[in-house]
Short mmCIF file of C-alpha atoms and ligand atoms in Angstrom, two decimals:
data_model
loop_
_atom_site.label_atom_id
_atom_site.label_comp_id
_atom_site.label_asym_id
_atom_site.label_seq_id
_atom_site.Cartn_x
_atom_site.Cartn_y
_atom_site.Cartn_z
CA UNK A 1 0.00 0.00 0.00
CA UNK A 2 1.29 3.50 -0.88
CA UNK A 3 1.71 5.69 2.19
CA UNK A 4 0.80 9.33 1.77
CA UNK A 5 2.25 12.03 3.98
CA UNK A 6 -0.02 14.78 5.30
CA UNK A 7 2.02 17.35 3.41
CA UNK A 8 5.01 17.27 1.05
CA UNK A 9 7.83 19.78 0.98
CA UNK A 10 8.14 21.90 -2.17
CA UNK A 11 10.13 20.01 -4.77
CA UNK A 12 8.98 16.63 -3.41
CA UNK A 13 6.53 14.60 -5.45
CA UNK A 14 3.73 12.60 -3.84
CA UNK A 15 3.34 9.15 -5.44
CA UNK A 16 1.37 9.65 -8.68
CA UNK A 17 -2.35 9.75 -8.09
CA UNK A 18 -2.13 10.20 -4.31
CA UNK A 19 -3.34 13.36 -2.64
CA UNK A 20 -1.88 14.67 0.62
CA UNK A 21 -4.30 16.24 3.09
CA UNK A 22 -2.54 19.59 3.00
CA UNK A 23 -0.39 21.64 0.65
CA UNK A 24 1.71 24.79 0.57
CA UNK A 25 0.19 27.78 -1.19
CA UNK A 26 0.85 31.47 -1.75
CA UNK A 27 -2.21 32.95 -0.10
CA UNK A 28 -3.81 36.42 -0.28
CA UNK A 29 -6.10 37.42 2.61
CA UNK A 30 -8.25 40.52 2.86
CA UNK A 31 -6.30 41.93 5.83
CA UNK A 32 -3.15 41.85 3.65
CA UNK A 33 -4.66 43.59 0.57
CA UNK A 34 -2.12 46.09 -0.73
CA UNK A 35 1.19 45.98 -2.57
CA UNK A 36 1.91 42.46 -3.80
CA UNK A 37 5.11 42.07 -1.73
CA UNK A 38 2.97 42.16 1.43
CA UNK A 39 -0.25 40.61 0.13
CA UNK A 40 1.16 37.18 -0.75
CA UNK A 41 2.28 34.81 2.03
CA UNK A 42 3.13 31.12 2.04
CA UNK A 43 0.63 29.15 4.14
CA UNK A 44 -0.22 25.50 4.67
CA UNK A 45 -3.85 24.89 3.68
CA UNK A 46 -6.14 21.94 2.92
CA UNK A 47 -5.72 20.40 -0.53
CA UNK A 48 -8.91 21.01 -2.55
CA UNK A 49 -9.57 17.31 -3.16
CA UNK A 50 -13.40 17.49 -3.37
CA UNK A 51 -13.76 17.19 -7.14
CA UNK A 52 -17.00 17.69 -9.05
CA UNK A 53 -17.59 15.22 -11.93
CA UNK A 54 -16.10 17.66 -14.49
CA UNK A 55 -13.02 18.69 -12.46
CA UNK A 56 -9.38 17.66 -12.29
CA UNK A 57 -6.69 18.12 -9.66
CA UNK A 58 -3.34 19.09 -11.17
CA UNK A 59 0.01 18.81 -9.37
CA UNK A 60 1.62 22.12 -10.30
CA UNK A 61 5.21 21.97 -11.57
CA UNK A 62 5.46 25.66 -12.52
CA UNK A 63 3.15 28.67 -12.55
CA UNK A 64 3.05 31.63 -14.93
CA UNK A 65 2.83 35.14 -13.48
CA UNK A 66 0.17 37.49 -14.82
CA UNK A 67 -0.98 41.00 -14.10
CA UNK A 68 -4.38 39.83 -12.82
CA UNK A 69 -2.98 38.77 -9.45
CA UNK A 70 -1.46 42.23 -9.03
CA UNK A 71 -5.12 43.35 -9.05
CA UNK A 72 -6.03 40.48 -6.69
CA UNK A 73 -3.29 41.53 -4.25
CA UNK A 74 -4.46 45.16 -4.30
CA UNK A 75 -8.07 44.09 -3.72
CA UNK A 76 -8.96 46.53 -6.50
CA UNK A 77 -10.78 47.10 -8.83
CA UNK A 78 -12.39 43.88 -7.56
CA UNK A 79 -12.21 42.23 -4.14
CA UNK A 80 -11.71 38.68 -5.41
CA UNK A 81 -12.38 37.13 -2.00
CA UNK A 82 -15.85 38.71 -2.11
CA UNK A 83 -16.30 37.16 -5.58
CA UNK A 84 -15.37 33.74 -4.15
CA UNK A 85 -17.84 34.23 -1.27
CA UNK A 86 -20.60 35.10 -3.73
CA UNK A 87 -19.80 31.84 -5.55
CA UNK A 88 -20.24 29.86 -2.31
CA UNK A 89 -16.54 29.54 -1.34
CA UNK A 90 -16.21 30.26 2.37
CA UNK A 91 -12.43 29.71 2.61
CA UNK A 92 -11.86 33.43 3.28
CA UNK A 93 -8.68 33.50 1.17
CA UNK A 94 -7.49 33.64 -2.40
CA UNK A 95 -4.97 31.32 -4.01
CA UNK A 96 -4.19 33.01 -7.31
CA UNK A 97 -2.36 31.83 -10.39
CA UNK A 98 -3.92 31.63 -13.86
CA UNK A 99 -1.20 29.73 -15.73
CA UNK A 100 0.23 26.33 -14.87
CA UNK A 101 2.15 23.39 -16.18
CA UNK A 102 1.80 20.17 -14.25
CA UNK A 103 0.63 16.59 -13.95
CA UNK A 104 -2.95 15.38 -13.55
CA UNK A 105 -3.27 13.66 -10.12
CA UNK A 106 -7.04 13.06 -9.91
CA UNK A 107 -10.09 13.43 -12.11
CA UNK A 108 -13.82 13.70 -11.42
CA UNK A 109 -16.19 10.87 -12.36
CA UNK A 110 -17.25 12.45 -15.68
CA UNK A 111 -13.83 13.42 -17.06
CA UNK A 112 -12.80 11.84 -20.35
CA UNK A 113 -10.31 14.26 -21.93
CA UNK A 114 -7.45 13.73 -19.43
CA UNK A 115 -6.29 10.98 -17.08
CA UNK A 116 -4.01 10.66 -14.07
CA UNK A 117 -0.39 11.07 -15.16
CA UNK A 118 -1.04 13.34 -18.16
CA UNK A 119 1.38 16.27 -18.50
CA UNK A 120 -0.63 19.38 -19.17
CA UNK A 121 -0.82 23.14 -19.28
CA UNK A 122 -3.96 24.80 -17.98
CA UNK A 123 -5.91 27.56 -19.70
CA UNK A 124 -7.71 29.96 -17.42
CA UNK A 125 -11.26 29.97 -18.83
CA UNK A 126 -13.93 28.31 -16.68
CA UNK A 127 -17.70 28.35 -16.97
CA UNK A 128 -20.78 26.43 -15.91
CA UNK A 129 -21.02 23.65 -18.47
CA UNK A 130 -24.70 23.17 -17.49
CA UNK A 131 -25.58 26.80 -18.21
CA UNK A 132 -28.39 26.56 -20.83
CA UNK A 133 -26.66 29.36 -22.79
CA UNK A 134 -23.46 27.30 -23.03
CA UNK A 135 -25.35 24.06 -23.69
CA UNK A 136 -27.10 25.76 -26.61
CA UNK A 137 -23.70 26.07 -28.30
CA UNK A 138 -23.05 29.76 -27.62
CA UNK A 139 -19.56 31.07 -26.94
CA UNK A 140 -19.01 30.39 -23.20
CA UNK A 141 -17.00 33.63 -23.05
CA UNK A 142 -20.39 35.39 -23.25
CA UNK A 143 -21.91 33.33 -20.43
CA UNK A 144 -22.63 34.99 -17.08
CA UNK A 145 -20.95 32.00 -15.45
CA UNK A 146 -17.59 32.76 -17.08
CA UNK A 147 -14.72 33.10 -14.59
CA UNK A 148 -10.94 33.49 -14.87
CA UNK A 149 -9.47 30.56 -12.95
CA UNK A 150 -6.98 31.67 -10.31
CA UNK A 151 -8.36 35.21 -10.28
CA UNK A 152 -12.15 35.15 -10.10
CA UNK A 153 -11.94 31.56 -8.84
CA UNK A 154 -9.92 30.19 -5.93
CA UNK A 155 -7.29 27.42 -5.93
CA UNK A 156 -5.15 28.70 -8.78
CA UNK A 157 -1.65 27.63 -9.65
CA UNK A 158 0.32 29.31 -6.83
CA UNK A 159 0.07 26.09 -4.77
CA UNK A 160 1.21 22.49 -4.97
CA UNK A 161 -2.21 21.43 -6.26
CA UNK A 162 -4.75 23.34 -8.31
CA UNK A 163 -8.40 22.51 -8.92
CA UNK A 164 -9.57 23.10 -12.50
CA UNK A 165 -12.32 22.12 -14.90
CA UNK A 166 -10.93 19.28 -17.01
CA UNK A 167 -11.61 21.12 -20.31
CA UNK A 168 -9.00 23.68 -19.20
CA UNK A 169 -6.24 21.05 -19.48
CA UNK A 170 -4.32 21.03 -22.76
CA UNK A 171 -1.34 18.88 -23.73
CA UNK A 172 2.01 20.32 -22.62
CA UNK A 173 4.43 20.98 -25.49
CA UNK A 174 7.05 18.24 -24.93
CA UNK A 175 9.96 20.43 -26.12
CA UNK A 176 9.37 23.03 -23.39
CA UNK A 177 10.59 22.96 -19.80
CA UNK A 178 7.94 23.16 -17.06
CA UNK A 179 8.67 26.85 -16.53
CA UNK A 180 8.59 27.67 -20.25
CA UNK A 181 5.33 25.75 -20.66
CA UNK A 182 3.74 27.61 -17.74
CA UNK A 183 4.42 31.04 -19.22
CA UNK A 184 2.40 31.81 -22.38
CA UNK A 185 -1.13 30.36 -22.26
CA UNK A 186 -3.09 33.19 -20.59
CA UNK A 187 -1.54 36.01 -22.59
CA UNK A 188 -1.23 33.93 -25.77
CA UNK A 189 -4.82 32.69 -25.86
CA UNK A 190 -6.07 36.20 -25.03
CA UNK A 191 -4.03 37.65 -27.89
CA UNK A 192 -5.27 34.85 -30.17
CA UNK A 193 -8.94 35.75 -29.56
CA UNK A 194 -8.18 39.45 -30.00
CA UNK A 195 -6.55 38.86 -33.38
CA UNK A 196 -8.57 35.90 -34.71
CA UNK A 197 -11.87 36.09 -32.84
CA UNK A 198 -13.72 39.09 -34.26
CA UNK A 199 -14.67 38.53 -37.92
CA UNK A 200 -14.51 40.16 -40.35
CA UNK A 201 -11.66 42.02 -38.56
CA UNK A 202 -9.47 38.95 -38.18
CA UNK A 203 -5.76 39.19 -38.83
CA UNK A 204 -4.90 38.42 -42.45
CA UNK A 205 -1.86 38.15 -44.66
CA UNK A 206 -0.64 41.64 -45.56
CA UNK A 207 -2.41 43.39 -42.66
CA UNK A 208 -0.59 45.94 -40.54
CA UNK A 209 -1.05 45.31 -36.79
CA UNK A 210 -0.05 47.92 -34.23
CA UNK A 211 0.84 46.27 -30.91
CA UNK A 212 1.01 48.32 -27.70
CA UNK A 213 3.41 47.02 -25.04
CA UNK A 214 5.22 44.84 -27.57
CA UNK A 215 7.77 43.55 -25.07
CA UNK A 216 5.15 42.62 -22.44
CA UNK A 217 3.22 39.39 -22.01
CA UNK A 218 0.31 40.13 -24.33
CA UNK A 219 2.39 42.13 -26.77
CA UNK A 220 5.09 39.48 -27.27
CA UNK A 221 2.38 36.93 -28.11
CA UNK A 222 0.46 39.34 -30.38
CA UNK A 223 3.58 40.05 -32.45
CA UNK A 224 4.14 36.33 -33.02
CA UNK A 225 0.49 35.48 -33.77
CA UNK A 226 0.30 38.34 -36.29
CA UNK A 227 3.58 37.21 -37.86
CA UNK A 228 2.26 33.63 -38.17
CA UNK A 229 -0.82 34.99 -40.00
CA UNK A 230 1.43 36.73 -42.53
CA UNK A 231 0.70 40.21 -41.18
CA UNK A 232 3.17 43.01 -40.44
CA UNK A 233 3.33 43.79 -36.72
CA UNK A 234 4.69 47.12 -35.48
CA UNK A 235 5.37 47.38 -31.74
CA UNK A 236 5.13 50.32 -29.34
CA UNK A 237 7.45 50.27 -26.31
CA UNK A 238 8.84 52.75 -23.79
CA UNK A 239 12.56 52.49 -24.52
CA UNK A 240 14.83 51.71 -27.39
CA UNK A 241 16.53 48.81 -25.59
CA UNK A 242 13.28 46.86 -26.13
CA UNK A 243 13.35 47.24 -29.93
CA UNK A 244 15.60 44.23 -30.65
CA UNK A 245 13.42 41.89 -28.55
CA UNK A 246 10.27 42.85 -30.47
CA UNK A 247 11.99 42.74 -33.85
CA UNK A 248 13.36 39.26 -33.14
CA UNK A 249 9.79 38.08 -32.53
CA UNK A 250 8.71 39.46 -35.90
CA UNK A 251 7.94 43.17 -35.49
CA UNK A 252 8.89 45.13 -38.62
CA UNK A 253 10.00 47.93 -36.32
CA UNK A 254 9.17 49.78 -33.12
CA UNK A 255 7.99 53.17 -31.89
CA UNK A 256 9.27 54.65 -28.64
CA UNK A 257 6.18 56.08 -26.90
CA UNK A 258 8.33 58.27 -24.66
CA UNK A 259 8.96 60.51 -27.65
CA UNK A 260 5.33 61.68 -27.46
CA UNK A 261 3.33 63.37 -24.74
CA UNK A 262 -0.27 63.50 -25.94
CA UNK A 263 -1.40 60.49 -23.84
CA UNK A 264 -4.49 60.22 -21.69
CA UNK A 265 -8.05 61.40 -21.99
CA UNK A 266 -8.78 63.66 -24.95
CA UNK A 267 -9.22 67.38 -24.31
CA UNK A 268 -12.78 68.49 -24.97
CA UNK A 269 -13.42 69.16 -28.67
CA UNK A 270 -14.61 72.70 -27.88
CA UNK A 271 -11.19 73.57 -26.43
CA UNK A 272 -9.58 74.21 -29.80
CA UNK A 273 -6.09 75.00 -28.55
CA UNK A 274 -5.78 71.92 -26.35
CA UNK A 275 -7.44 69.70 -28.94
CA UNK A 276 -5.14 71.00 -31.66
CA UNK A 277 -2.10 70.16 -29.54
CA UNK A 278 -3.44 66.66 -28.97
CA UNK A 279 -4.07 66.17 -32.71
CA UNK A 280 -0.52 67.30 -33.43
CA UNK A 281 0.81 64.55 -31.11
CA UNK A 282 -1.48 61.93 -32.60
CA UNK A 283 -0.47 62.88 -36.16
CA UNK A 284 3.23 62.73 -35.24
CA UNK A 285 2.66 59.26 -33.80
CA UNK A 286 0.93 58.20 -37.04
CA UNK A 287 3.89 59.55 -39.01
CA UNK A 288 6.29 57.52 -36.83
CA UNK A 289 4.27 54.42 -37.77
CA UNK A 290 4.54 55.24 -41.49
CA UNK A 291 8.28 55.73 -41.05
CA UNK A 292 8.61 52.22 -39.61
CA UNK A 293 6.51 50.75 -42.43
CA UNK A 294 8.25 52.77 -45.16
CA UNK A 295 4.81 53.59 -46.62
CA UNK A 296 1.68 55.55 -45.66
CA UNK A 297 -0.39 52.64 -44.38
CA UNK A 298 -2.59 52.60 -41.29
CA UNK A 299 -3.02 49.56 -39.05
CA UNK A 300 -5.90 47.24 -39.93
CA UNK A 301 -5.89 46.09 -36.31
CA UNK A 302 -4.70 48.02 -33.26
CA UNK A 303 -3.98 45.72 -30.33
CA UNK A 304 -4.66 47.80 -27.19
CA UNK A 305 -4.56 47.09 -23.45
CA UNK A 306 -3.09 50.23 -21.78
CA UNK A 307 -6.54 51.81 -22.27
CA UNK A 308 -7.04 55.37 -21.07
CA UNK A 309 -3.59 56.57 -22.16
CA UNK A 310 -3.67 55.03 -25.63
CA UNK A 311 -7.23 54.51 -26.91
CA UNK A 312 -7.68 58.01 -28.41
CA UNK A 313 -4.50 57.50 -30.46
CA UNK A 314 -5.44 53.91 -31.35
CA UNK A 315 -8.78 55.09 -32.77
CA UNK A 316 -7.10 57.98 -34.59
CA UNK A 317 -4.45 55.88 -36.40
CA UNK A 318 -6.65 52.84 -37.16
CA UNK A 319 -7.40 52.21 -40.87
CA UNK A 320 -10.87 52.95 -42.26
CA UNK A 321 -13.00 49.85 -41.57
CA UNK A 322 -10.31 48.56 -39.21
CA UNK A 323 -10.57 47.53 -35.56
CA UNK A 324 -9.16 48.66 -32.26
CA UNK A 325 -9.40 45.60 -30.01
CA UNK A 326 -8.90 46.00 -26.28
CA UNK A 327 -8.71 43.60 -23.33
CA UNK A 328 -7.64 45.82 -20.40
CA UNK A 329 -7.19 49.33 -19.08
CA UNK A 330 -3.84 49.18 -17.31
CA UNK A 331 -3.44 52.98 -17.37
CA UNK A 332 -7.08 53.76 -16.57
CA UNK A 333 -10.65 52.98 -17.54
CA UNK A 334 -12.03 56.24 -18.93
CA UNK A 335 -11.04 56.00 -22.56
CA UNK A 336 -12.43 58.96 -24.44
CA UNK A 337 -13.24 58.55 -28.11
CA UNK A 338 -13.64 61.27 -30.71
CA UNK A 339 -16.71 59.80 -32.37
CA UNK A 340 -16.03 61.61 -35.64
CA UNK A 341 -13.14 59.25 -36.43
CA UNK A 342 -15.21 56.26 -35.36
CA UNK A 343 -18.30 56.83 -37.48
CA UNK A 344 -16.91 58.68 -40.51
CA UNK A 345 -14.16 56.10 -40.99
CA UNK A 346 -16.38 53.24 -39.81
CA UNK A 347 -13.85 51.92 -37.35
CA UNK A 348 -14.66 49.22 -34.84
CA UNK A 349 -13.86 49.45 -31.13
CA UNK A 350 -14.08 45.91 -29.79
CA UNK A 351 -13.74 44.61 -26.24
CA UNK A 352 -12.22 41.15 -25.86
CA UNK A 353 -11.64 38.91 -22.88
CA UNK A 354 -9.53 35.74 -22.58
CA UNK A 355 -10.55 32.92 -24.96
CA UNK A 356 -12.87 29.94 -25.43
CA UNK A 357 -11.68 26.32 -25.64
CA UNK A 358 -11.25 26.37 -29.43
CA UNK A 359 -9.11 29.52 -29.31
CA UNK A 360 -6.99 28.24 -26.40
CA UNK A 361 -6.48 24.93 -28.23
CA UNK A 362 -5.51 26.75 -31.45
CA UNK A 363 -2.97 28.87 -29.60
CA UNK A 364 -1.58 25.82 -27.75
CA UNK A 365 -1.15 24.06 -31.10
CA UNK A 366 1.04 26.94 -32.31
CA UNK A 367 3.13 26.43 -29.15
CA UNK A 368 3.33 22.64 -29.65
CA UNK A 369 4.34 23.20 -33.29
CA UNK A 370 7.24 25.38 -32.11
CA UNK A 371 5.82 28.49 -33.83
CA UNK A 372 5.49 30.51 -30.63
CA UNK A 373 8.42 31.33 -28.38
CA UNK A 374 6.94 31.32 -24.84
CA UNK A 375 9.10 34.38 -24.13
CA UNK A 376 10.04 33.29 -20.64
CA UNK A 377 11.75 36.38 -19.26
CA UNK A 378 12.74 35.11 -15.82
CA UNK A 379 12.16 32.11 -13.56
CA UNK A 380 11.61 32.65 -9.86
CA UNK A 381 11.20 30.43 -6.83
CA UNK A 382 7.85 29.69 -5.20
CA UNK A 383 8.74 31.99 -2.30
CA UNK A 384 9.34 34.89 -4.73
CA UNK A 385 5.82 34.90 -6.22
CA UNK A 386 4.83 38.07 -4.29
CA UNK A 387 8.05 39.73 -5.40
CA UNK A 388 7.38 38.88 -9.08
CA UNK A 389 4.00 40.60 -8.84
CA UNK A 390 5.65 43.55 -7.12
CA UNK A 391 8.00 43.90 -10.13
CA UNK A 392 4.96 43.98 -12.44
CA UNK A 393 3.18 46.46 -10.19
CA UNK A 394 6.21 48.76 -10.36
CA UNK A 395 6.65 48.23 -14.12
CA UNK A 396 10.10 46.67 -13.52
CA UNK A 397 9.34 43.21 -14.92
CA UNK A 398 11.73 41.63 -17.45
CA UNK A 399 10.85 41.40 -21.14
CA UNK A 400 8.30 38.67 -21.91
CA UNK A 401 6.59 36.59 -19.20
CA UNK A 402 7.76 35.49 -15.73
CA UNK A 403 7.23 32.03 -14.24
CA UNK A 404 7.83 30.50 -10.82
CA UNK A 405 8.87 26.95 -10.03
CA UNK A 406 6.31 25.30 -7.75
CA UNK A 407 7.02 21.56 -7.56
CA UNK A 408 9.69 21.34 -10.28
CA UNK A 409 12.85 20.97 -8.19
CA UNK A 410 14.99 22.96 -10.60
CA UNK A 411 14.91 24.83 -13.90
CA UNK A 412 15.39 23.04 -17.21
CA UNK A 413 13.31 19.89 -16.61
CA UNK A 414 10.94 18.84 -19.38
CA UNK A 415 9.31 15.83 -17.71
CA UNK A 416 9.06 14.00 -14.40
CA UNK A 417 12.37 14.37 -12.53
N1 NAP B 501 -8.85 40.52 -20.45
C1 NAP B 501 -7.96 39.58 -20.53
O1 NAP B 501 -8.30 38.44 -20.84
C2 NAP B 501 -6.52 39.89 -20.24
C3 NAP B 501 -5.54 38.91 -20.47
C4 NAP B 501 -4.20 39.21 -20.23
C5 NAP B 501 -3.85 40.44 -19.69
N2 NAP B 501 -4.83 41.35 -19.44
C6 NAP B 501 -4.46 42.67 -18.89
O2 NAP B 501 -3.69 43.32 -19.89
C7 NAP B 501 -2.75 44.19 -19.30
C8 NAP B 501 -1.35 43.88 -19.84
O3 NAP B 501 -1.00 42.56 -19.51
P1 NAP B 501 0.45 41.99 -19.83
O4 NAP B 501 0.52 40.62 -19.27
O5 NAP B 501 0.78 42.19 -21.26
O6 NAP B 501 1.33 42.97 -18.92
P2 NAP B 501 2.89 43.34 -19.05
O7 NAP B 501 3.69 42.14 -19.37
O8 NAP B 501 3.17 44.13 -17.84
O9 NAP B 501 2.94 44.28 -20.34
C9 NAP B 501 2.19 45.46 -20.45
C10 NAP B 501 2.96 46.45 -21.29
O10 NAP B 501 2.15 47.60 -21.47
C11 NAP B 501 2.98 48.72 -21.66
N3 NAP B 501 2.39 49.85 -20.95
C12 NAP B 501 2.24 50.00 -19.62
N4 NAP B 501 1.68 51.19 -19.34
C13 NAP B 501 1.47 51.79 -20.54
C14 NAP B 501 0.94 53.06 -20.91
N5 NAP B 501 0.49 53.93 -20.00
N6 NAP B 501 0.89 53.36 -22.22
C15 NAP B 501 1.35 52.49 -23.15
N7 NAP B 501 1.87 51.29 -22.84
C16 NAP B 501 1.93 50.95 -21.56
C17 NAP B 501 4.36 48.38 -21.08
O11 NAP B 501 5.30 48.43 -22.13
P3 NAP B 501 6.20 49.73 -22.43
O12 NAP B 501 6.45 50.41 -21.12
O13 NAP B 501 7.43 49.16 -23.04
O14 NAP B 501 5.40 50.55 -23.39
C18 NAP B 501 4.23 46.93 -20.62
O15 NAP B 501 5.29 46.14 -21.07
C19 NAP B 501 -2.90 44.02 -17.78
O16 NAP B 501 -3.76 45.03 -17.28
C20 NAP B 501 -3.59 42.66 -17.65
O17 NAP B 501 -4.32 42.52 -16.46
C21 NAP B 501 -6.15 41.12 -19.72
#
């Protein structure tokens, strides 16, 4: 008979398929809400072993770091613990983490797509599979039951075990290490939906795609997805030392946003002097884009996430009939639009949020086929997870995406040690 300890130290592996009573986790509690370095703390908590028929328990080898758990740590704009309480979770804490690579250790009675022992990555889209809207074949991303695992749901990947819906598990690319595999799925699948999910404004061969934050998580994936579609990505970054990184991923060139100062909410259109100054900045930015392209072409798709600072410019430079697609408002939520550009040039301003199963699978296939570099910028230890989020919060993160080792005992491993 296999003996199971009550808890395993980090880096130790319980015998496959056995579940210890407790586990170590990076935990956020309401009384610690604030800067990430103080909000996260390692605690020993019960392993979430009570699986519903459609769930799986994954032993986490490595976890990807995303901006969403900066928001979770701050307790703003959403108190995620309140969200858990509303969903019937009385734990009183939040275990974040919306990207993982790991090994399936248990499955619910109805699971058929994965089995114990499978090496997987986890996408972060969860929804109520019994929701009549979902059952009717609609996009689950539009369902009221949609949640981001490890942000709006508890028991994410910053722990030895994570509880997920089995459909979230996708095959791990065998050529990647655990930490590389844990890095790209959230940002990559989000970028995939933004660029491929909104017909007729889907990325096509010959399109120009303007990518804000080209050296960040979303941006590094958007450049590569656009390149794979035969489009011409142009990246925006905040310093010239990021140019080479973006160009290596496939950007035709880069624009340094620090050379401009017209960012933020638009001045009112009746204030002619202020508006004129803004328009001068926006036109100069458009000219910088033409200089990179070597021709006077406007972007068919503008890939936005900074929000308040950038949306007015995104709408201004977008091609007639083109689309500004946005999935966040990192710099603020009040994006002001000059409607004249929107209606006269029939531009589309489209919100987008994560991805459905088909889009996550399609992105993962690009990773498995070696077409996407996961852009792992740095690997941290489990204890440093709060610190990684602090770097993001302060805008001091490395290029690409960060990951943390959870149960993988060292960097560089591609399978079971
Ligand atoms: N809705 C979704 O499904 C979804 C999915 C993923 C991420 N997100 C959100 O998207 C945002 C970005 O995520 P990420 O993982 O790409 O973060 P990241 O790795 O930190 O990259 C964001 C990039 O944005 C640029 N940036 C920051 N402030 C800016 C400003 N005021 N103006 C222009 N550019 C600015 C920065 O590049 P430079 O300084 O070089 O310009 C930075 O590298 C976060 O708010 C995140 O929560 C949403």
